[in-house]
């Protein structure tokens, strides 16, 4: 199938070509004609499937049919990163059409957002909390709204945003088109869809299953050796950008620090960072100045870096859905990717669930030169740089990192003495 089949405005066709999209992805093939009819839509699709363009393209097309400086489309997204990325995608796809899009999220000053709203915009991409602030300050006029998109509804629910979404909907014209996207359909999302959508079409793509372009492997390891294993794995694997997931914010920060000490170009992304630092970390990762980004699930939601070759689950995710979402960050569009998951004996049940979803038994892998028997450091030893003697014993000299051995161009060389602080508490 070709994009021509949708009969989209020629400016949009140019923007599609400019973005390098040759063929619609499966969700686009199904959702674009459905949305063009003006009907409501329930889209069961995970990120990484081309979902954003699937709703953005027909919305842009419909908005181009008439003009007006009122807000005519609103996209709600759960996180700032996702909102920023959707806005960027919309701006790319509406290049040359004269349409304007503005993004609204918390953690930054309201004034520039208020100004952008005053200047007039056709599309608003927003996180619910900050949008409600603007609504209560009467900064925003939704009387001309034609289309509402609720993206990643299941994640909105996880983050407690459903009441906010219902409140926002109360400020929108009742006669409108509503599109709701979710990777999963828990009962609360089903109820939200029942309330929000009327006579909706449903499109479903790859429900729950991670994208097929990803290869999965499990790395059994004792908890206290995870950081050392990560370092060894990164040293012996060809990678482009690597996204590492940890369960907690503290650990994300700590692992990134350990990787930096071991000579890798790594940074972390977690909820506590200031907006400025978050943007810097994401931008640095996107541009390749950081090869490795360590993040928690919420912080990494929606990160769109096309060159992510490896997702490494330093900690097993809490749910099978989270696994799907995490590894949806690699193998995007036509690329292939690898998902490595560190597993301890506590993770057996989750492994079974993931294997059931994938319909295959996952490969268990070990690194030949890695010492899996090394005992946990005692508190006195932990963090003591003079312990490097013992720690080095676990790594034969030939396995230690040197820039000449490194296949990771992003690696920074650091003195050997600072490389071995691999203790890790929870
Ligand atoms: P999304 O699911 O919206 O997060 O999109 C995942 C990635 O696929 C993004 O990097 C998009 O730019 C890319 N993408 C979307 N549609 C297409 C397409 N038709 N062909 C190639 N890449 C696409």
Coordinates of C-alpha atoms and ligand atoms in Angstrom, one line a residue:
X1 CA 0.0 0.0 0.0
X2 CA 1.1 3.6 -0.7
X3 CA 0.3 6.8 1.0
X4 CA -1.3 8.0 -2.3
X5 CA -4.2 5.7 -1.6
X6 CA -5.5 8.1 1.2
X7 CA -5.8 11.0 -1.1
X8 CA -4.2 13.3 1.4
X9 CA -3.5 17.0 0.6
X10 CA -0.4 17.5 -1.5
X11 CA 1.4 19.6 1.1
X12 CA 1.0 16.6 3.5
X13 CA 2.3 14.2 0.9
X14 CA 5.4 16.4 0.6
X15 CA 5.8 16.3 4.4
X16 CA 5.5 12.5 4.4
X17 CA 8.2 12.3 1.7
X18 CA 10.3 14.8 3.7
X19 CA 10.0 12.5 6.7
X20 CA 11.2 9.6 4.6
X21 CA 8.1 7.5 5.1
X22 CA 7.7 5.3 2.0
X23 CA 4.8 3.1 3.0
X24 CA 2.1 3.4 5.7
X25 CA 2.7 1.2 8.7
X26 CA -0.1 -1.3 9.5
X27 CA -1.8 1.0 12.1
X28 CA -1.6 3.8 9.6
X29 CA -3.1 1.7 6.8
X30 CA -6.1 0.9 9.1
X31 CA -6.5 4.1 11.1
X32 CA -6.0 6.9 8.5
X33 CA -9.0 6.0 6.3
X34 CA -11.1 5.4 9.5
X35 CA -10.2 8.8 11.0
X36 CA -10.7 10.6 7.6
X37 CA -14.4 9.6 7.8
X38 CA -14.7 11.8 10.8
X39 CA -15.9 8.9 13.0
X40 CA -14.6 8.1 16.5
X41 CA -11.9 5.6 16.8
X42 CA -10.5 3.2 19.3
X43 CA -6.9 2.3 18.4
X44 CA -5.3 -0.6 20.2
X45 CA -1.7 -0.1 19.4
X46 CA 1.6 0.4 21.2
X47 CA 4.2 3.0 20.6
X48 CA 6.7 2.2 17.9
X49 CA 4.0 1.3 15.4
X50 CA 3.7 4.7 13.7
X51 CA 0.7 5.5 15.9
X52 CA 1.4 9.3 16.0
X53 CA 1.4 9.8 12.3
X54 CA -1.7 7.5 12.1
X55 CA -3.7 10.1 13.9
X56 CA -1.7 13.2 13.0
X57 CA -2.0 12.8 9.2
X58 CA -5.7 12.6 8.9
X59 CA -6.2 15.3 11.5
X60 CA -3.9 17.6 9.6
X61 CA -5.8 16.8 6.4
X62 CA -9.2 17.6 7.9
X63 CA -7.9 20.8 9.5
X64 CA -6.6 22.0 6.1
X65 CA -10.1 21.8 4.6
X66 CA -11.1 25.0 6.5
X67 CA -9.2 27.8 8.1
X68 CA -9.6 29.6 11.4
X69 CA -7.3 30.6 14.3
X70 CA -9.2 28.6 16.9
X71 CA -8.0 25.4 18.5
X72 CA -9.5 22.6 16.5
X73 CA -7.5 19.6 17.6
X74 CA -6.4 18.6 21.1
X75 CA -4.0 15.7 21.8
X76 CA -3.7 14.6 25.4
X77 CA -0.5 12.7 26.3
X78 CA 0.6 11.3 29.7
X79 CA 4.2 12.6 29.9
X80 CA 6.0 15.8 28.9
X81 CA 8.4 13.8 26.8
X82 CA 5.6 12.2 24.8
X83 CA 3.8 15.5 24.5
X84 CA 6.9 17.2 23.2
X85 CA 7.5 14.3 20.7
X86 CA 4.0 14.3 19.4
X87 CA 4.1 18.0 18.9
X88 CA 7.4 17.7 17.1
X89 CA 5.9 14.9 14.9
X90 CA 2.9 17.1 14.1
X91 CA 5.1 20.0 13.3
X92 CA 7.1 17.9 10.9
X93 CA 4.1 16.4 9.3
X94 CA 2.3 19.7 8.9
X95 CA 5.4 21.5 7.5
X96 CA 4.2 23.7 4.6
X97 CA 0.6 23.5 5.5
X98 CA 0.4 26.8 7.5
X99 CA -1.1 24.9 10.5
X100 CA 0.3 25.7 13.9
X101 CA 0.7 23.4 16.9
X102 CA 1.6 24.2 20.5
X103 CA 2.6 22.1 23.4
X104 CA 1.5 22.4 27.0
X105 CA 3.1 20.6 30.0
X106 CA 4.0 21.3 33.5
X107 CA 7.4 21.9 35.1
X108 CA 8.1 25.0 33.0
X109 CA 6.7 28.5 33.1
X110 CA 3.1 29.0 32.0
X111 CA 3.8 32.4 30.3
X112 CA 5.3 31.2 27.0
X113 CA 2.4 28.7 26.7
X114 CA -0.1 31.4 27.4
X115 CA 1.5 33.6 24.8
X116 CA 1.4 30.8 22.2
X117 CA -2.3 30.2 23.0
X118 CA -2.9 34.0 22.6
X119 CA -1.1 34.1 19.2
X120 CA -3.5 31.4 18.0
X121 CA -2.8 27.7 17.2
X122 CA -4.8 25.0 15.4
X123 CA -3.5 22.1 17.4
X124 CA -2.7 21.7 21.1
X125 CA -0.7 18.8 22.5
X126 CA -1.0 18.7 26.2
X127 CA -0.5 16.9 29.5
X128 CA -3.7 16.9 31.5
X129 CA -2.5 18.7 34.7
X130 CA -1.1 21.8 33.1
X131 CA -3.9 21.9 30.6
X132 CA -6.4 22.1 33.5
X133 CA -4.4 25.0 34.9
X134 CA -4.7 26.9 31.6
X135 CA -8.4 26.1 31.5
X136 CA -9.0 27.4 35.0
X137 CA -7.1 30.6 34.1
X138 CA -9.3 30.9 31.1
X139 CA -6.3 31.0 28.8
X140 CA -7.8 28.6 26.4
X141 CA -10.9 28.5 24.1
X142 CA -12.1 25.1 23.0
X143 CA -15.3 26.3 21.5
X144 CA -14.0 25.5 18.0
X145 CA -12.6 22.1 18.9
X146 CA -13.3 19.4 16.3
X147 CA -11.0 16.5 17.3
X148 CA -9.8 15.1 20.6
X149 CA -7.1 12.5 20.8
X150 CA -6.4 10.6 24.0
X151 CA -3.0 8.9 23.5
X152 CA -1.6 6.1 25.7
X153 CA -4.8 5.9 27.7
X154 CA -3.6 3.0 29.7
X155 CA -0.6 4.9 30.8
X156 CA -2.8 7.9 31.6
X157 CA -4.8 5.5 33.9
X158 CA -1.6 4.2 35.5
X159 CA -0.6 7.8 36.3
X160 CA -3.9 8.6 37.8
X161 CA -5.0 11.0 35.0
X162 CA -8.4 9.6 34.1
X163 CA -10.4 12.0 36.4
X164 CA -8.4 14.9 34.7
X165 CA -9.3 13.6 31.3
X166 CA -13.0 13.5 32.2
X167 CA -12.8 17.0 33.6
X168 CA -11.1 18.3 30.4
X169 CA -13.7 16.6 28.2
X170 CA -16.3 18.6 30.2
X171 CA -14.8 21.8 28.7
X172 CA -14.9 20.5 25.1
X173 CA -17.8 20.7 22.6
X174 CA -19.9 17.5 22.8
X175 CA -20.1 17.3 19.1
X176 CA -16.6 16.3 18.1
X177 CA -14.5 13.4 16.9
X178 CA -12.7 11.5 19.6
X179 CA -9.8 9.1 19.0
X180 CA -8.6 7.0 21.9
X181 CA -5.3 5.0 21.7
X182 CA -4.2 2.4 24.2
X183 CA -1.8 -0.5 24.1
X184 CA -3.9 -2.5 26.6
X185 CA -7.6 -2.5 27.5
X186 CA -8.0 -2.7 31.3
X187 CA -11.6 -2.3 32.6
X188 CA -11.1 1.4 33.4
X189 CA -10.0 2.2 29.8
X190 CA -12.9 0.2 28.5
X191 CA -15.3 2.3 30.6
X192 CA -13.5 5.5 29.5
X193 CA -13.9 4.4 25.9
X194 CA -17.6 3.6 26.4
X195 CA -18.2 7.1 27.9
X196 CA -16.0 9.1 25.4
X197 CA -16.6 7.3 22.1
X198 CA -19.7 7.1 20.1
X199 CA -20.3 4.6 17.3
X200 CA -16.5 4.1 17.2
X201 CA -14.5 2.1 14.7
X202 CA -11.8 -0.1 16.3
X203 CA -8.4 -0.8 14.9
X204 CA -6.1 -3.2 16.6
X205 CA -2.4 -3.7 15.8
X206 CA -0.1 -6.2 17.4
X207 CA -2.0 -6.2 20.7
X208 CA 0.4 -6.6 23.5
X209 CA 3.0 -8.5 21.5
X210 CA 6.3 -6.6 21.3
X211 CA 7.3 -5.6 17.8
X212 CA 8.6 -8.6 15.8
X213 CA 11.8 -6.9 14.8
X214 CA 13.3 -7.3 18.3
X215 CA 15.3 -10.3 19.5
X216 CA 15.0 -11.2 23.1
X217 CA 17.5 -12.7 25.5
X218 CA 17.6 -13.3 29.2
X219 CA 20.8 -12.9 31.3
X220 CA 20.5 -14.7 34.6
X221 CA 22.6 -13.0 37.3
X222 CA 22.8 -12.4 41.0
X223 CA 21.5 -9.0 41.9
X224 CA 24.8 -7.7 43.3
X225 CA 26.5 -8.5 40.0
X226 CA 24.1 -6.7 37.7
X227 CA 26.2 -3.5 37.3
X228 CA 29.4 -5.5 36.6
X229 CA 27.5 -7.7 34.1
X230 CA 26.1 -4.6 32.4
X231 CA 29.6 -3.1 32.0
X232 CA 30.9 -6.4 30.6
X233 CA 27.9 -6.8 28.3
X234 CA 28.3 -3.2 26.9
X235 CA 32.1 -3.8 26.5
X236 CA 31.6 -6.9 24.4
X237 CA 28.5 -6.0 22.3
X238 CA 28.3 -3.9 19.2
X239 CA 25.7 -1.2 20.0
X240 CA 24.3 2.0 18.7
X241 CA 22.2 3.9 21.3
X242 CA 21.4 1.8 24.3
X243 CA 18.4 2.4 26.7
X244 CA 18.8 0.8 30.1
X245 CA 15.8 0.4 32.4
X246 CA 15.9 0.3 36.1
X247 CA 13.1 -0.1 38.6
X248 CA 13.8 3.0 40.7
X249 CA 14.9 6.6 40.0
X250 CA 17.8 6.2 42.5
X251 CA 19.1 3.2 40.7
X252 CA 18.9 4.9 37.3
X253 CA 21.1 7.6 38.6
X254 CA 23.5 5.2 40.2
X255 CA 23.8 2.9 37.2
X256 CA 24.5 5.9 34.9
X257 CA 27.2 7.1 37.3
X258 CA 28.8 3.6 37.4
X259 CA 28.8 3.4 33.6
X260 CA 30.3 6.8 33.3
X261 CA 33.0 5.8 35.8
X262 CA 33.6 2.7 33.7
X263 CA 34.3 4.9 30.8
X264 CA 31.0 4.9 28.9
X265 CA 29.2 8.0 27.8
X266 CA 26.0 7.5 29.8
X267 CA 23.4 9.7 31.4
X268 CA 20.2 9.1 33.4
X269 CA 16.6 10.2 33.1
X270 CA 14.3 10.0 36.0
X271 CA 11.3 11.8 37.3
X272 CA 13.2 14.0 39.8
X273 CA 15.3 15.9 37.2
X274 CA 14.4 19.5 36.4
X275 CA 12.8 20.0 33.1
X276 CA 15.9 21.5 31.7
X277 CA 18.1 18.6 32.7
X278 CA 15.5 16.1 31.4
X279 CA 15.5 17.8 28.0
X280 CA 19.3 18.0 28.0
X281 CA 19.6 14.3 28.7
X282 CA 17.0 13.3 26.0
X283 CA 18.5 15.7 23.5
X284 CA 22.0 14.5 24.3
X285 CA 20.9 10.9 23.8
X286 CA 19.0 11.7 20.6
X287 CA 22.0 13.4 19.1
X288 CA 24.4 10.7 20.2
X289 CA 26.5 12.7 22.6
X290 CA 25.3 10.1 25.2
X291 CA 25.5 6.6 23.9
X292 CA 23.6 5.1 26.9
X293 CA 20.5 6.4 28.6
X294 CA 19.5 4.9 31.9
X295 CA 15.9 5.5 32.8
X296 CA 12.8 4.4 34.8
X297 CA 9.6 3.3 32.9
X298 CA 7.8 6.6 33.4
X299 CA 10.8 8.7 32.5
X300 CA 11.4 6.8 29.3
X301 CA 7.8 6.7 28.1
X302 CA 7.6 7.6 24.5
X303 CA 11.3 8.4 24.0
X304 CA 11.7 8.4 20.2
X305 CA 15.2 7.8 19.2
X306 CA 15.3 5.9 16.0
X307 CA 18.9 4.5 16.5
X308 CA 18.2 2.6 19.8
X309 CA 19.8 -0.7 19.0
X310 CA 19.5 -2.3 22.4
X311 CA 17.1 -2.1 25.3
X312 CA 18.6 -3.6 28.4
X313 CA 16.3 -4.3 31.4
X314 CA 18.7 -4.0 34.2
X315 CA 15.7 -4.7 36.4
X316 CA 12.8 -6.9 35.2
X317 CA 9.7 -4.7 34.6
X318 CA 6.8 -5.0 37.0
X319 CA 4.3 -6.0 34.3
X320 CA 4.4 -7.8 31.0
X321 CA 2.9 -4.6 29.4
X322 CA 5.8 -2.6 30.8
X323 CA 8.1 -5.1 29.1
X324 CA 6.3 -4.6 25.8
X325 CA 6.6 -0.8 26.2
X326 CA 10.2 -0.9 27.2
X327 CA 11.3 -3.0 24.3
X328 CA 9.0 -1.0 21.9
X329 CA 11.8 1.6 22.1
X330 CA 14.0 -0.5 19.9
X331 CA 13.2 -2.3 16.6
X332 CA 11.2 0.8 15.6
X333 CA 9.8 1.1 12.1
X334 CA 12.1 -0.9 9.9
X335 CA 15.0 -1.2 12.3
X336 CA 15.9 -4.3 14.2
X337 CA 16.8 -4.3 17.8
X338 CA 17.9 -6.5 20.8
X339 CA 16.3 -6.7 24.2
X340 CA 18.4 -8.0 27.0
X341 CA 16.9 -8.7 30.3
X342 CA 18.8 -9.3 33.5
X343 CA 16.9 -11.9 35.6
X344 CA 17.3 -13.0 39.2
X345 CA 15.6 -15.9 40.8
X346 CA 12.7 -13.5 41.9
X347 CA 11.8 -13.0 38.3
X348 CA 10.7 -16.5 37.3
X349 CA 6.9 -15.7 37.3
X350 CA 7.4 -12.6 35.1
X351 CA 9.6 -14.6 32.7
X352 CA 6.8 -17.2 32.3
X353 CA 4.3 -14.4 31.5
X354 CA 6.5 -12.8 29.0
X355 CA 7.3 -16.1 27.3
X356 CA 3.5 -16.8 27.1
X357 CA 2.9 -13.4 25.4
X358 CA 5.7 -13.9 23.0
X359 CA 4.7 -17.5 22.3
X360 CA 8.3 -18.6 22.6
X361 CA 10.8 -19.7 25.1
X362 CA 13.4 -17.0 25.5
X363 CA 17.1 -17.7 25.2
X364 CA 19.2 -17.7 28.4
X365 CA 22.6 -16.3 27.9
X366 CA 25.8 -16.1 29.9
X367 CA 29.0 -14.2 29.2
X368 CA 31.9 -16.7 29.0
X369 CA 34.5 -14.5 30.7
X370 CA 32.3 -13.1 33.4
X371 CA 32.7 -14.3 37.0
X372 CA 29.2 -15.2 38.1
X373 CA 30.4 -16.5 41.4
X374 CA 31.9 -13.4 42.8
X375 CA 30.5 -12.8 46.3
X376 CA 28.7 -9.7 47.4
X377 CA 31.1 -7.0 48.7
X378 CA 30.9 -6.5 52.5
X379 CA 29.9 -3.0 53.5
X380 CA 33.5 -2.2 54.4
X381 CA 34.7 -3.1 50.9
X382 CA 31.8 -1.6 49.0
X383 CA 32.6 1.6 47.3
X384 CA 36.3 1.5 48.4
X385 CA 38.3 2.3 45.3
X386 CA 41.3 0.4 46.9
X387 CA 39.3 -2.8 46.5
X388 CA 40.0 -2.7 42.8
X389 CA 42.5 -5.5 43.3
X390 CA 39.8 -8.0 44.3
X391 CA 37.4 -6.6 41.7
X392 CA 39.9 -6.9 39.0
X393 CA 40.4 -10.5 39.8
X394 CA 36.9 -11.0 38.4
X395 CA 38.0 -9.5 35.1
X396 CA 41.1 -10.8 33.5
X397 CA 43.3 -8.0 32.2
X398 CA 42.4 -9.0 28.6
X399 CA 38.8 -8.4 29.3
X400 CA 39.2 -4.9 30.8
X401 CA 38.2 -2.0 28.8
X402 CA 40.7 0.0 26.8
X403 CA 39.8 2.4 24.1
X404 CA 41.5 0.2 21.5
X405 CA 39.3 -2.8 22.3
X406 CA 36.2 -0.7 22.5
X407 CA 33.7 -1.0 19.7
X408 CA 31.6 1.7 21.3
X409 CA 32.6 5.0 19.8
X410 CA 30.9 6.8 22.6
X411 CA 33.2 5.4 25.2
X412 CA 35.3 7.9 27.2
X413 CA 38.6 6.6 28.5
X414 CA 39.0 7.0 32.3
X415 CA 41.8 6.0 34.5
X416 CA 41.6 2.3 35.6
X417 CA 41.5 3.2 39.3
X418 CA 38.1 4.8 38.9
X419 CA 36.5 2.1 36.9
X420 CA 35.5 -0.5 39.4
X421 CA 32.8 0.7 41.8
X422 CA 30.2 -1.9 40.9
X423 CA 28.6 -2.3 44.3
X424 CA 24.9 -1.7 44.0
X425 CA 22.3 -1.6 46.7
X426 CA 18.6 -1.5 46.1
Ligands
LIG1 P1 5.3 6.1 16.9 O1 4.6 4.7 17.1 O2 4.3 7.1 16.5 O3 6.0 6.4 18.2 O4 6.4 6.0 15.7 C1 7.5 5.2 15.8 C2 8.6 5.7 14.8 O5 8.2 5.3 13.5 C3 8.8 7.2 14.7 O6 10.2 7.3 14.7 C4 8.2 7.6 13.4 O7 8.9 8.7 12.8 C5 8.4 6.3 12.5 N1 7.4 6.2 11.5 C6 6.1 6.5 11.6 N2 5.4 6.2 10.4 C7 6.3 5.7 9.6 C8 6.3 5.1 8.3 N3 5.2 5.1 7.5 N4 7.5 4.7 7.7 C9 8.6 4.8 8.4 N5 8.7 5.2 9.7 C10 7.6 5.7 10.3

